[in-house]
Amino acid sequence: MTHVPDSHPRALSLRLRERLVQGLRLGITSEAGLIAHGRGEALDYLLGERTHDFAEQAIGVAAAFILLATHPVVSVNGNVAALAADALVALVERCPAIRLEVNLFHASDERERRIASHLARHGASNVLHPSEHPWEPLPRLEHNRQKMCRDGIAAADVVLVPLEDGDRCGALVASGRRVITIDLNPLSRTAQRAHVTIVDELTRALPRLHTQLASDQATARESLAERIERYDNALQLRRAVAVLRAGVSPS
Amino acid sequence: MTHVPDSHPRALSLRLRERLVQGLRLGITSEAGLIAHGRGEALDYLLGERTHDFAEQAIGVAAAFILLATHPVVSVNGNVAALAADALVALVERCPAIRLEVNLFHASDERERRIASHLARHGASNVLHPSEHPWEPLPRLEHNRQKMCRDGIAAADVVLVPLEDGDRCGALVASGRRVITIDLNPLSRTAQRAHVTIVDELTRALPRLHTQLASDQATARESLAERIERYDNALQLRRAVAVLRAGVSPS
């Protein structure tokens, strides 16, 4: 790992890249995960590598959904674990109802266990993963993607699935759960299918979600429900697309 | 490696991804190379994953530069070798004046040798690389990027540097050589600095360059020089940006 000085204009981007490369070496992320991260980098570059208002709006509603949930679960894949283990643990500390559940696109019991251990090393307890916990199938999905831990997503009313693929996001929506995602591509099937799409970089979005959960801890349930009622995800996606388009212009 | 059927709508994209993952396992590509490939994927997706007229124009001029050159060299990095070894060898067979030279962003004598062997296995002979051939420094660059093999880029009048970083591309331009690049990002420093920028995916562009070299073999030198004279790289880049912008729209 090369040391990246804080003063480097692309310090954050380079540090995230190092976390993923480290994740690959630790057997947490997959090679395909590195390529997927690169796709996100290109989109974040076009978005100006900052959190826009459309993401803030979505984060506000995500916090409302999580605080009103009986059983909120965050689905963790290899990239999410490598990039944001600390931020996930902080989220659970802030809101202990949240369970973390490992689900991988490229099936591997060993990688699931490594991710669970990685999260545990960062302070998470009781991380669920289908290689060691009982699971039920999510209809419409095959192979590894269908596995929902009985005490996790199977029992969840609200699921946060960051950096998720479109099929699984769609199947979760079809199952009647409320689905929140974090995705840098407002045009992706995941972004289009979720109930709440936070178009932002994962490690920028999660601390903001944490802050929002903290500041909403005392907000009345009626106000949270009203915030959800007023929210229009399609509108926020259109705003994100407009910013992305504007990002494609000669500098 | 999973088998990707021809009928899969994203067969080409998935096959390229597999070549890179294989390249990483063979020690030819770097982890950073996988992330860089992902960035390209996102841009190619926005370009509709096809070769546009702005790329065809640039390929025509690239062929003219190569055919008029005394000493044309193609600079090969890990991603280029993993993605396009066969296409590079075909290019040299079509136009034996072309030399292949390995140059890596992340310095590694071992990886240089592996890339040279990889190209040799695909049929290339006399691949140059600074860990085994005498080299001279290219001014304005540090570390590994500055190395130019004496019989390669140091002696070259025309250099094709696909998937190159902006600093090295700029230093080659400043050195007085004619510089051609292949880059999916028309906004990148590389794209903006090169004399000829082919905004296209590498494995689509190289066979087209091959065809162009073949069909221009008998073209008069005056006609090739005239083609270069008429060409406006900034115009083709603006056309590419316009297509990219249009690609960012809800489907």
Short mmCIF file of C-alpha atoms in Angstrom, two decimals:
data_model
loop_
_atom_site.label_atom_id
_atom_site.label_comp_id
_atom_site.label_asym_id
_atom_site.label_seq_id
_atom_site.Cartn_x
_atom_site.Cartn_y
_atom_site.Cartn_z
CA MET A 1 0.00 0.00 0.00
CA THR A 2 1.33 3.42 -0.90
CA HIS A 3 0.86 6.22 1.58
CA VAL A 4 -1.55 8.83 0.24
CA PRO A 5 -0.99 12.30 1.76
CA ASP A 6 -4.11 14.22 2.88
CA SER A 7 -3.13 17.08 0.60
CA HIS A 8 -3.46 14.92 -2.52
CA PRO A 9 -6.42 16.24 -4.56
CA ARG A 10 -7.70 12.71 -5.04
CA ALA A 11 -6.78 11.44 -1.55
CA LEU A 12 -10.24 10.06 -0.73
CA SER A 13 -10.63 8.29 -4.05
CA LEU A 14 -7.15 6.75 -3.76
CA ARG A 15 -7.77 5.61 -0.17
CA LEU A 16 -11.01 3.88 -1.15
CA ARG A 17 -9.14 2.16 -3.95
CA GLU A 18 -6.54 0.97 -1.44
CA ARG A 19 -9.24 -0.40 0.86
CA LEU A 20 -10.61 -2.46 -2.00
CA VAL A 21 -7.22 -3.73 -3.12
CA GLN A 22 -6.55 -4.65 0.49
CA GLY A 23 -9.99 -6.32 0.57
CA LEU A 24 -9.07 -8.42 -2.45
CA ARG A 25 -5.81 -9.48 -0.79
CA LEU A 26 -7.74 -10.37 2.38
CA GLY A 27 -10.21 -12.42 0.35
CA ILE A 28 -13.13 -10.13 1.19
CA THR A 29 -13.74 -8.52 -2.20
CA SER A 30 -13.74 -10.25 -5.58
CA GLU A 31 -11.93 -9.19 -8.73
CA ALA A 32 -15.33 -8.35 -10.24
CA GLY A 33 -15.86 -6.09 -7.20
CA LEU A 34 -12.79 -4.06 -8.16
CA ILE A 35 -14.15 -3.57 -11.68
CA ALA A 36 -17.55 -2.58 -10.27
CA HIS A 37 -15.80 -0.03 -8.04
CA GLY A 38 -14.14 1.45 -11.11
CA ARG A 39 -17.55 1.91 -12.74
CA GLY A 40 -18.65 3.80 -9.64
CA GLU A 41 -15.51 5.94 -9.70
CA ALA A 42 -16.30 7.12 -13.24
CA LEU A 43 -19.84 8.10 -12.24
CA ASP A 44 -18.70 9.80 -9.04
CA TYR A 45 -16.18 11.77 -11.08
CA LEU A 46 -19.02 12.99 -13.32
CA LEU A 47 -21.07 13.88 -10.21
CA GLY A 48 -18.19 16.04 -8.98
CA GLU A 49 -17.32 13.64 -6.12
CA ARG A 50 -19.66 15.35 -3.70
CA THR A 51 -22.99 14.69 -2.00
CA HIS A 52 -25.78 16.53 -3.79
CA ASP A 53 -29.14 17.64 -2.48
CA PHE A 54 -30.93 14.75 -4.21
CA ALA A 55 -28.85 12.40 -2.05
CA GLU A 56 -29.54 14.42 1.11
CA GLN A 57 -33.28 14.15 0.42
CA ALA A 58 -33.00 10.39 -0.03
CA ILE A 59 -30.91 10.06 3.14
CA GLY A 60 -33.59 11.89 5.12
CA VAL A 61 -36.22 9.43 3.94
CA ALA A 62 -33.92 6.43 4.44
CA ALA A 63 -33.47 7.50 8.07
CA ALA A 64 -37.25 7.81 8.47
CA PHE A 65 -37.80 4.31 7.07
CA ILE A 66 -35.12 2.84 9.34
CA LEU A 67 -36.44 4.58 12.48
CA LEU A 68 -40.02 3.48 11.76
CA ALA A 69 -38.98 -0.11 10.96
CA THR A 70 -39.61 -3.03 13.27
CA HIS A 71 -36.72 -5.00 11.84
CA PRO A 72 -34.27 -3.07 9.63
CA VAL A 73 -31.42 -5.01 8.00
CA VAL A 74 -28.36 -3.86 6.04
CA SER A 75 -27.20 -6.30 3.34
CA VAL A 76 -23.39 -6.37 3.16
CA ASN A 77 -21.37 -7.59 0.18
CA GLY A 78 -17.60 -7.69 -0.32
CA ASN A 79 -17.19 -4.11 -1.53
CA VAL A 80 -19.44 -2.71 1.17
CA ALA A 81 -17.47 -4.55 3.87
CA ALA A 82 -14.09 -3.49 2.48
CA LEU A 83 -15.09 0.15 2.01
CA ALA A 84 -17.26 0.85 5.00
CA ALA A 85 -16.92 -1.62 7.90
CA ASP A 86 -16.44 1.17 10.46
CA ALA A 87 -19.36 3.21 9.14
CA LEU A 88 -21.65 0.14 9.28
CA VAL A 89 -20.66 -0.58 12.86
CA ALA A 90 -21.28 3.07 13.79
CA LEU A 91 -24.74 2.82 12.20
CA VAL A 92 -25.63 -0.20 14.32
CA GLU A 93 -24.30 1.51 17.46
CA ARG A 94 -26.51 4.49 16.71
CA CYS A 95 -29.54 2.35 15.95
CA PRO A 96 -29.22 -1.09 17.63
CA ALA A 97 -32.32 -2.46 15.87
CA ILE A 98 -30.28 -2.71 12.66
CA ARG A 99 -28.93 -6.18 11.82
CA LEU A 100 -26.06 -6.76 9.41
CA GLU A 101 -26.40 -9.67 6.96
CA VAL A 102 -23.79 -10.83 4.46
CA ASN A 103 -24.98 -11.63 0.94
CA LEU A 104 -22.60 -12.15 -1.98
CA PHE A 105 -23.15 -11.97 -5.72
CA HIS A 106 -20.37 -14.50 -6.33
CA ALA A 107 -21.18 -17.32 -3.90
CA SER A 108 -18.44 -18.39 -1.49
CA ASP A 109 -18.97 -19.70 2.03
CA GLU A 110 -15.39 -18.89 2.84
CA ARG A 111 -15.70 -15.29 1.70
CA GLU A 112 -18.95 -14.92 3.68
CA ARG A 113 -17.16 -16.04 6.81
CA ARG A 114 -14.20 -13.76 6.12
CA ILE A 115 -16.54 -10.79 5.70
CA ALA A 116 -18.35 -11.63 8.92
CA SER A 117 -14.99 -11.84 10.74
CA HIS A 118 -13.85 -8.59 9.13
CA LEU A 119 -17.00 -6.84 10.40
CA ALA A 120 -16.51 -8.43 13.84
CA ARG A 121 -12.92 -7.13 13.97
CA HIS A 122 -14.37 -3.67 13.35
CA GLY A 123 -16.73 -4.12 16.30
CA ALA A 124 -19.88 -5.70 14.84
CA SER A 125 -21.58 -8.48 16.76
CA ASN A 126 -24.07 -11.10 15.55
CA VAL A 127 -23.42 -10.61 11.86
CA LEU A 128 -25.73 -12.96 9.94
CA HIS A 129 -24.62 -14.97 6.94
CA PRO A 130 -26.34 -17.90 5.23
CA SER A 131 -23.34 -20.24 5.40
CA GLU A 132 -23.76 -20.45 9.18
CA HIS A 133 -27.31 -19.24 9.88
CA PRO A 134 -30.63 -20.76 8.77
CA TRP A 135 -32.00 -19.16 5.64
CA GLU A 136 -35.10 -19.09 3.46
CA PRO A 137 -35.24 -18.45 -0.30
CA LEU A 138 -36.30 -15.06 -1.68
CA PRO A 139 -38.62 -15.80 -4.62
CA ARG A 140 -37.57 -14.84 -8.17
CA LEU A 141 -33.86 -15.26 -7.47
CA GLU A 142 -31.42 -18.09 -8.05
CA HIS A 143 -28.27 -19.37 -6.42
CA ASN A 144 -26.68 -17.36 -3.69
CA ARG A 145 -28.71 -14.23 -4.17
CA GLN A 146 -31.92 -15.88 -2.96
CA LYS A 147 -30.65 -16.62 0.55
CA MET A 148 -32.27 -14.57 3.30
CA CYS A 149 -31.24 -15.33 6.88
CA ARG A 150 -34.31 -16.22 8.92
CA ASP A 151 -33.42 -13.69 11.64
CA GLY A 152 -32.27 -11.16 9.09
CA ILE A 153 -33.73 -10.17 5.73
CA ALA A 154 -36.41 -12.90 5.89
CA ALA A 155 -37.86 -11.13 8.94
CA ALA A 156 -37.08 -7.59 7.79
CA ASP A 157 -39.59 -4.90 6.86
CA VAL A 158 -36.90 -2.44 5.72
CA VAL A 159 -33.71 -3.43 3.91
CA LEU A 160 -30.75 -1.24 3.00
CA VAL A 161 -28.92 -2.89 0.08
CA PRO A 162 -25.98 -0.69 -0.92
CA LEU A 163 -24.10 -1.42 -4.19
CA GLU A 164 -26.67 -4.06 -5.11
CA ASP A 165 -27.53 -5.67 -8.45
CA GLY A 166 -30.85 -4.94 -10.10
CA ASP A 167 -32.33 -8.44 -9.94
CA ARG A 168 -31.93 -8.78 -6.20
CA CYS A 169 -33.13 -5.23 -5.57
CA GLY A 170 -36.21 -5.91 -7.71
CA ALA A 171 -36.94 -9.22 -5.97
CA LEU A 172 -36.74 -7.55 -2.56
CA VAL A 173 -39.15 -4.83 -3.71
CA ALA A 174 -41.51 -7.48 -5.14
CA SER A 175 -41.41 -9.30 -1.79
CA GLY A 176 -43.14 -6.33 -0.17
CA ARG A 177 -40.18 -5.06 1.83
CA ARG A 178 -39.20 -1.41 1.77
CA VAL A 179 -35.90 -1.18 -0.08
CA ILE A 180 -33.24 1.53 0.23
CA THR A 181 -30.12 1.49 -1.91
CA ILE A 182 -26.94 3.51 -2.29
CA ASP A 183 -25.89 3.57 -5.95
CA LEU A 184 -23.82 6.05 -7.97
CA ASN A 185 -25.70 5.28 -11.18
CA PRO A 186 -29.16 6.85 -11.20
CA LEU A 187 -29.87 4.99 -14.45
CA SER A 188 -29.14 1.51 -13.07
CA ARG A 189 -31.93 -1.02 -12.61
CA THR A 190 -31.14 -1.03 -8.89
CA ALA A 191 -31.54 2.73 -8.67
CA GLN A 192 -34.76 2.62 -10.67
CA ARG A 193 -36.33 -0.22 -8.70
CA ALA A 194 -35.57 0.74 -5.10
CA HIS A 195 -38.08 2.74 -3.04
CA VAL A 196 -35.32 5.09 -1.89
CA THR A 197 -32.17 5.59 -3.96
CA ILE A 198 -29.28 7.48 -2.43
CA VAL A 199 -27.20 8.48 -5.47
CA ASP A 200 -23.93 9.04 -3.67
CA GLU A 201 -20.61 7.39 -2.88
CA LEU A 202 -21.03 4.82 -0.09
CA THR A 203 -18.46 6.21 2.36
CA ARG A 204 -19.84 9.74 1.96
CA ALA A 205 -23.46 8.61 2.34
CA LEU A 206 -23.20 6.33 5.39
CA PRO A 207 -21.84 8.93 7.85
CA ARG A 208 -24.56 11.32 6.66
CA LEU A 209 -27.18 8.65 7.27
CA HIS A 210 -25.67 8.20 10.74
CA THR A 211 -25.98 11.92 11.47
CA GLN A 212 -29.55 11.93 10.19
CA LEU A 213 -30.50 8.96 12.39
CA ALA A 214 -28.99 10.77 15.37
CA SER A 215 -30.82 14.01 14.73
CA ASP A 216 -34.11 12.18 14.07
CA GLN A 217 -33.94 10.06 17.20
CA ALA A 218 -36.46 12.38 18.88
CA THR A 219 -38.53 13.19 15.80
CA ALA A 220 -42.19 12.20 16.13
CA ARG A 221 -43.21 9.11 14.19
CA GLU A 222 -45.92 11.12 12.45
CA SER A 223 -43.34 13.58 11.11
CA LEU A 224 -41.18 10.75 9.85
CA ALA A 225 -44.18 9.13 8.15
CA GLU A 226 -45.07 12.48 6.60
CA ARG A 227 -41.53 12.88 5.26
CA ILE A 228 -41.84 9.49 3.59
CA GLU A 229 -45.26 10.42 2.21
CA ARG A 230 -43.92 13.59 0.59
CA TYR A 231 -40.88 11.89 -0.96
CA ASP A 232 -40.71 11.23 -4.71
CA ASN A 233 -37.81 8.91 -5.59
CA ALA A 234 -38.33 9.26 -9.36
CA LEU A 235 -37.95 13.03 -9.00
CA GLN A 236 -34.68 12.71 -7.09
CA LEU A 237 -33.39 10.28 -9.73
CA ARG A 238 -34.21 12.78 -12.48
CA ARG A 239 -32.31 15.46 -10.55
CA ALA A 240 -29.33 13.10 -10.29
CA VAL A 241 -29.42 12.36 -14.02
CA ALA A 242 -29.44 16.11 -14.75
CA VAL A 243 -26.32 16.63 -12.59
CA LEU A 244 -24.62 13.65 -14.23
CA ARG A 245 -25.33 15.08 -17.69
CA ALA A 246 -23.96 18.44 -16.66
CA GLY A 247 -20.85 16.63 -15.41
CA VAL A 248 -20.16 15.48 -18.95
CA SER A 249 -18.81 18.74 -20.32
CA PRO A 250 -15.35 19.87 -21.37
CA SER A 251 -13.52 21.40 -18.41
CA MET B 1 -13.72 -18.56 -15.32
CA THR B 2 -17.40 -18.87 -16.08
CA HIS B 3 -18.42 -19.66 -19.65
CA VAL B 4 -20.22 -16.72 -21.25
CA PRO B 5 -22.59 -17.77 -24.08
CA ASP B 6 -22.43 -15.69 -27.30
CA SER B 7 -26.13 -14.95 -26.96
CA HIS B 8 -25.63 -13.05 -23.68
CA PRO B 9 -26.45 -9.38 -24.28
CA ARG B 10 -23.29 -8.37 -22.44
CA ALA B 11 -21.09 -11.21 -23.71
CA LEU B 12 -18.27 -8.97 -24.98
CA SER B 13 -18.15 -6.89 -21.82
CA LEU B 14 -18.12 -10.01 -19.63
CA ARG B 15 -15.40 -11.65 -21.72
CA LEU B 16 -13.16 -8.60 -21.44
CA ARG B 17 -13.71 -8.64 -17.70
CA GLU B 18 -12.65 -12.29 -17.61
CA ARG B 19 -9.50 -11.54 -19.60
CA LEU B 20 -8.53 -8.93 -17.02
CA VAL B 21 -9.31 -11.15 -14.03
CA GLN B 22 -7.24 -13.86 -15.73
CA GLY B 23 -4.53 -11.24 -16.29
CA LEU B 24 -4.49 -10.41 -12.59
CA ARG B 25 -4.17 -14.08 -11.71
CA LEU B 26 -1.31 -14.44 -14.21
CA GLY B 27 0.42 -11.41 -12.68
CA ILE B 28 0.06 -9.33 -15.87
CA THR B 29 -2.49 -6.77 -14.73
CA SER B 30 -2.56 -4.95 -11.40
CA GLU B 31 -5.49 -4.50 -9.04
CA ALA B 32 -5.50 -0.82 -9.98
CA GLY B 33 -5.81 -1.96 -13.60
CA LEU B 34 -9.07 -3.73 -12.77
CA ILE B 35 -10.47 -0.57 -11.22
CA ALA B 36 -9.34 1.46 -14.24
CA HIS B 37 -11.12 -1.04 -16.48
CA GLY B 38 -14.32 -0.49 -14.51
CA ARG B 39 -14.06 3.25 -15.13
CA GLY B 40 -13.81 2.51 -18.84
CA GLU B 41 -16.82 0.18 -18.67
CA ALA B 42 -19.01 2.95 -17.25
CA LEU B 43 -17.99 5.33 -20.04
CA ASP B 44 -18.42 2.69 -22.74
CA TYR B 45 -21.89 1.98 -21.37
CA LEU B 46 -22.75 5.67 -21.76
CA LEU B 47 -21.33 5.61 -25.31
CA GLY B 48 -23.66 2.73 -26.16
CA GLU B 49 -20.80 0.19 -26.38
CA ARG B 50 -20.22 0.83 -30.07
CA THR B 51 -17.65 2.50 -32.29
CA HIS B 52 -18.84 5.95 -33.31
CA ASP B 53 -17.88 8.01 -36.34
CA PHE B 54 -15.58 10.23 -34.23
CA ALA B 55 -13.54 7.11 -33.46
CA GLU B 56 -13.52 6.01 -37.12
CA GLN B 57 -12.16 9.44 -38.10
CA ALA B 58 -9.40 9.17 -35.50
CA ILE B 59 -8.57 5.61 -36.59
CA GLY B 60 -8.16 6.80 -40.20
CA VAL B 61 -5.66 9.43 -39.09
CA ALA B 62 -3.89 7.04 -36.71
CA ALA B 63 -3.35 4.66 -39.64
CA ALA B 64 -1.97 7.52 -41.72
CA PHE B 65 0.49 8.51 -38.97
CA ILE B 66 1.63 4.90 -38.52
CA LEU B 67 2.08 4.30 -42.27
CA LEU B 68 4.06 7.54 -42.70
CA ALA B 69 6.21 6.87 -39.62
CA THR B 70 9.85 5.83 -39.79
CA HIS B 71 9.69 4.14 -36.42
CA PRO B 72 6.21 3.57 -34.96
CA VAL B 73 5.96 2.03 -31.47
CA VAL B 74 3.00 0.76 -29.45
CA SER B 75 3.36 1.17 -25.67
CA VAL B 76 1.86 -1.82 -23.86
CA ASN B 77 0.76 -1.86 -20.21
CA GLY B 78 -0.84 -4.65 -18.19
CA ASN B 79 -4.44 -3.98 -19.23
CA VAL B 80 -3.52 -3.60 -22.90
CA ALA B 81 -1.62 -6.91 -22.84
CA ALA B 82 -4.39 -8.77 -21.03
CA LEU B 83 -7.17 -7.40 -23.23
CA ALA B 84 -5.58 -7.30 -26.65
CA ALA B 85 -2.45 -9.45 -27.08
CA ASP B 86 -3.78 -11.08 -30.26
CA ALA B 87 -4.88 -7.79 -31.78
CA LEU B 88 -1.44 -6.26 -31.10
CA VAL B 89 0.32 -9.17 -32.73
CA ALA B 90 -2.00 -8.91 -35.75
CA LEU B 91 -1.15 -5.20 -36.01
CA VAL B 92 2.59 -5.94 -36.11
CA GLU B 93 2.04 -8.68 -38.69
CA ARG B 94 0.15 -6.23 -40.87
CA CYS B 95 2.74 -3.49 -40.40
CA PRO B 96 6.14 -4.98 -39.42
CA ALA B 97 7.69 -1.55 -38.77
CA ILE B 98 5.69 -1.39 -35.52
CA ARG B 99 7.62 -2.28 -32.36
CA LEU B 100 5.92 -3.27 -29.11
CA GLU B 101 7.36 -1.82 -25.88
CA VAL B 102 6.20 -2.60 -22.35
CA ASN B 103 5.76 0.34 -19.96
CA LEU B 104 4.01 0.04 -16.62
CA PHE B 105 2.44 2.65 -14.38
CA HIS B 106 3.15 0.54 -11.30
CA ALA B 107 6.82 -0.44 -11.70
CA SER B 108 7.68 -4.13 -11.55
CA ASP B 109 10.48 -5.84 -13.45
CA GLU B 110 8.79 -9.15 -12.94
CA ARG B 111 5.48 -7.96 -14.35
CA GLU B 112 7.30 -6.44 -17.35
CA ARG B 113 8.89 -9.78 -18.08
CA ARG B 114 5.58 -11.60 -17.65
CA ILE B 115 3.89 -9.22 -20.08
CA ALA B 116 6.68 -9.68 -22.62
CA SER B 117 6.33 -13.48 -22.29
CA HIS B 118 2.55 -13.21 -22.57
CA LEU B 119 2.90 -11.25 -25.83
CA ALA B 120 5.51 -13.75 -27.07
CA ARG B 121 3.13 -16.63 -26.35
CA HIS B 122 0.58 -14.83 -28.55
CA GLY B 123 3.15 -14.65 -31.36
CA ALA B 124 5.02 -11.36 -30.81
CA SER B 125 8.78 -11.29 -31.25
CA ASN B 126 11.34 -8.78 -30.00
CA VAL B 127 9.09 -7.14 -27.43
CA LEU B 128 11.07 -4.34 -25.77
CA HIS B 129 10.96 -3.68 -22.04
CA PRO B 130 13.26 -1.54 -19.89
CA SER B 131 14.06 -4.25 -17.37
CA GLU B 132 16.04 -6.10 -20.07
CA HIS B 133 16.75 -3.52 -22.78
CA PRO B 134 18.80 -0.31 -22.59
CA TRP B 135 16.66 2.74 -21.92
CA GLU B 136 16.84 6.52 -21.79
CA PRO B 137 14.75 8.86 -19.63
CA LEU B 138 11.82 10.77 -21.09
CA PRO B 139 12.03 14.31 -19.62
CA ARG B 140 9.28 15.57 -17.28
CA LEU B 141 8.49 12.11 -15.91
CA GLU B 142 9.62 10.23 -12.84
CA HIS B 143 10.15 6.62 -11.88
CA ASN B 144 9.06 3.90 -14.22
CA ARG B 145 7.10 6.09 -16.57
CA GLN B 146 10.21 7.87 -17.83
CA LYS B 147 11.85 4.77 -19.28
CA MET B 148 12.02 4.66 -23.07
CA CYS B 149 13.80 1.72 -24.66
CA ARG B 150 16.61 2.96 -26.89
CA ASP B 151 15.37 0.88 -29.85
CA GLY B 152 11.75 1.61 -29.04
CA ILE B 153 10.08 4.81 -27.92
CA ALA B 154 13.40 6.67 -27.62
CA ALA B 155 13.86 6.23 -31.38
CA ALA B 156 10.18 6.55 -32.28
CA ASP B 157 8.56 9.33 -34.29
CA VAL B 158 5.02 8.01 -33.77
CA VAL B 159 3.80 6.37 -30.55
CA LEU B 160 0.48 4.66 -29.90
CA VAL B 161 -0.16 4.74 -26.14
CA PRO B 162 -3.53 3.09 -25.43
CA LEU B 163 -5.10 3.39 -21.95
CA GLU B 164 -2.36 5.81 -20.88
CA ASP B 165 -2.17 8.30 -18.03
CA GLY B 166 -2.19 12.01 -18.74
CA ASP B 167 1.30 12.83 -17.47
CA ARG B 168 3.05 10.33 -19.70
CA CYS B 169 0.90 11.23 -22.69
CA GLY B 170 1.71 14.91 -22.15
CA ALA B 171 5.46 14.23 -21.75
CA LEU B 172 5.50 12.24 -25.00
CA VAL B 173 3.72 15.09 -26.81
CA ALA B 174 6.16 17.61 -25.31
CA SER B 175 9.07 15.46 -26.54
CA GLY B 176 8.04 16.18 -30.12
CA ARG B 177 6.73 12.72 -30.97
CA ARG B 178 3.35 12.25 -32.61
CA VAL B 179 1.09 10.64 -30.03
CA ILE B 180 -2.01 8.53 -30.66
CA THR B 181 -4.13 7.21 -27.81
CA ILE B 182 -7.17 5.00 -27.33
CA ASP B 183 -9.22 6.26 -24.38
CA LEU B 184 -12.91 5.94 -23.52
CA ASN B 185 -12.95 9.25 -21.65
CA PRO B 186 -12.90 12.21 -24.07
CA LEU B 187 -12.53 14.51 -21.05
CA SER B 188 -9.38 12.84 -19.68
CA ARG B 189 -6.05 14.63 -19.73
CA THR B 190 -4.72 11.86 -21.96
CA ALA B 191 -7.53 12.37 -24.46
CA GLN B 192 -7.07 16.13 -24.41
CA ARG B 193 -3.28 16.03 -24.80
CA ALA B 194 -2.78 13.42 -27.53
CA HIS B 195 -2.54 14.44 -31.19
CA VAL B 196 -5.01 11.71 -32.15
CA THR B 197 -7.55 10.39 -29.64
CA ILE B 198 -9.53 7.29 -30.55
CA VAL B 199 -12.49 7.43 -28.13
CA ASP B 200 -13.42 3.78 -28.27
CA GLU B 201 -13.03 0.51 -26.44
CA LEU B 202 -9.56 -0.98 -27.05
CA THR B 203 -10.63 -4.37 -28.44
CA ARG B 204 -13.12 -2.74 -30.82
CA ALA B 205 -10.63 -0.10 -31.98
CA LEU B 206 -7.55 -2.25 -32.66
CA PRO B 207 -9.13 -4.57 -35.29
CA ARG B 208 -10.53 -1.47 -37.02
CA LEU B 209 -7.07 0.09 -37.02
CA HIS B 210 -5.79 -3.17 -38.51
CA THR B 211 -8.38 -3.04 -41.31
CA GLN B 212 -7.55 0.59 -41.95
CA LEU B 213 -3.80 -0.14 -42.17
CA ALA B 214 -4.56 -2.92 -44.63
CA SER B 215 -6.79 -0.82 -46.86
CA ASP B 216 -4.30 2.10 -46.77
CA GLN B 217 -1.26 -0.01 -47.64
CA ALA B 218 -1.45 1.24 -51.24
CA THR B 219 -2.67 4.78 -50.48
CA ALA B 220 -0.28 7.48 -51.73
CA ARG B 221 1.78 9.20 -49.03
CA GLU B 222 0.42 12.56 -50.17
CA SER B 223 -3.15 11.41 -49.54
CA LEU B 224 -2.24 10.16 -46.07
CA ALA B 225 -0.50 13.46 -45.28
CA GLU B 226 -3.56 15.33 -46.53
CA ARG B 227 -5.83 13.25 -44.31
CA ILE B 228 -3.68 14.22 -41.31
CA GLU B 229 -3.71 17.86 -42.41
CA ARG B 230 -7.52 17.96 -42.54
CA TYR B 231 -8.00 16.23 -39.15
CA ASP B 232 -9.15 18.21 -36.09
CA ASN B 233 -8.76 16.17 -32.88
CA ALA B 234 -10.50 18.80 -30.72
CA LEU B 235 -13.55 18.59 -32.99
CA GLN B 236 -13.74 14.79 -32.70
CA LEU B 237 -13.41 15.08 -28.91
CA ARG B 238 -16.31 17.52 -28.82
CA ARG B 239 -18.38 15.07 -30.86
CA ALA B 240 -17.51 12.31 -28.39
CA VAL B 241 -18.52 14.49 -25.42
CA ALA B 242 -21.85 15.21 -27.11
CA VAL B 243 -22.56 11.48 -27.56
CA LEU B 244 -21.52 10.81 -23.96
CA ARG B 245 -23.90 13.50 -22.70
CA ALA B 246 -26.73 12.05 -24.76
CA GLY B 247 -25.93 8.65 -23.24
CA VAL B 248 -26.80 10.04 -19.82
CA SER B 249 -30.56 9.99 -20.16
CA PRO B 250 -33.26 7.87 -18.54
CA SER B 251 -33.93 4.80 -20.68
#
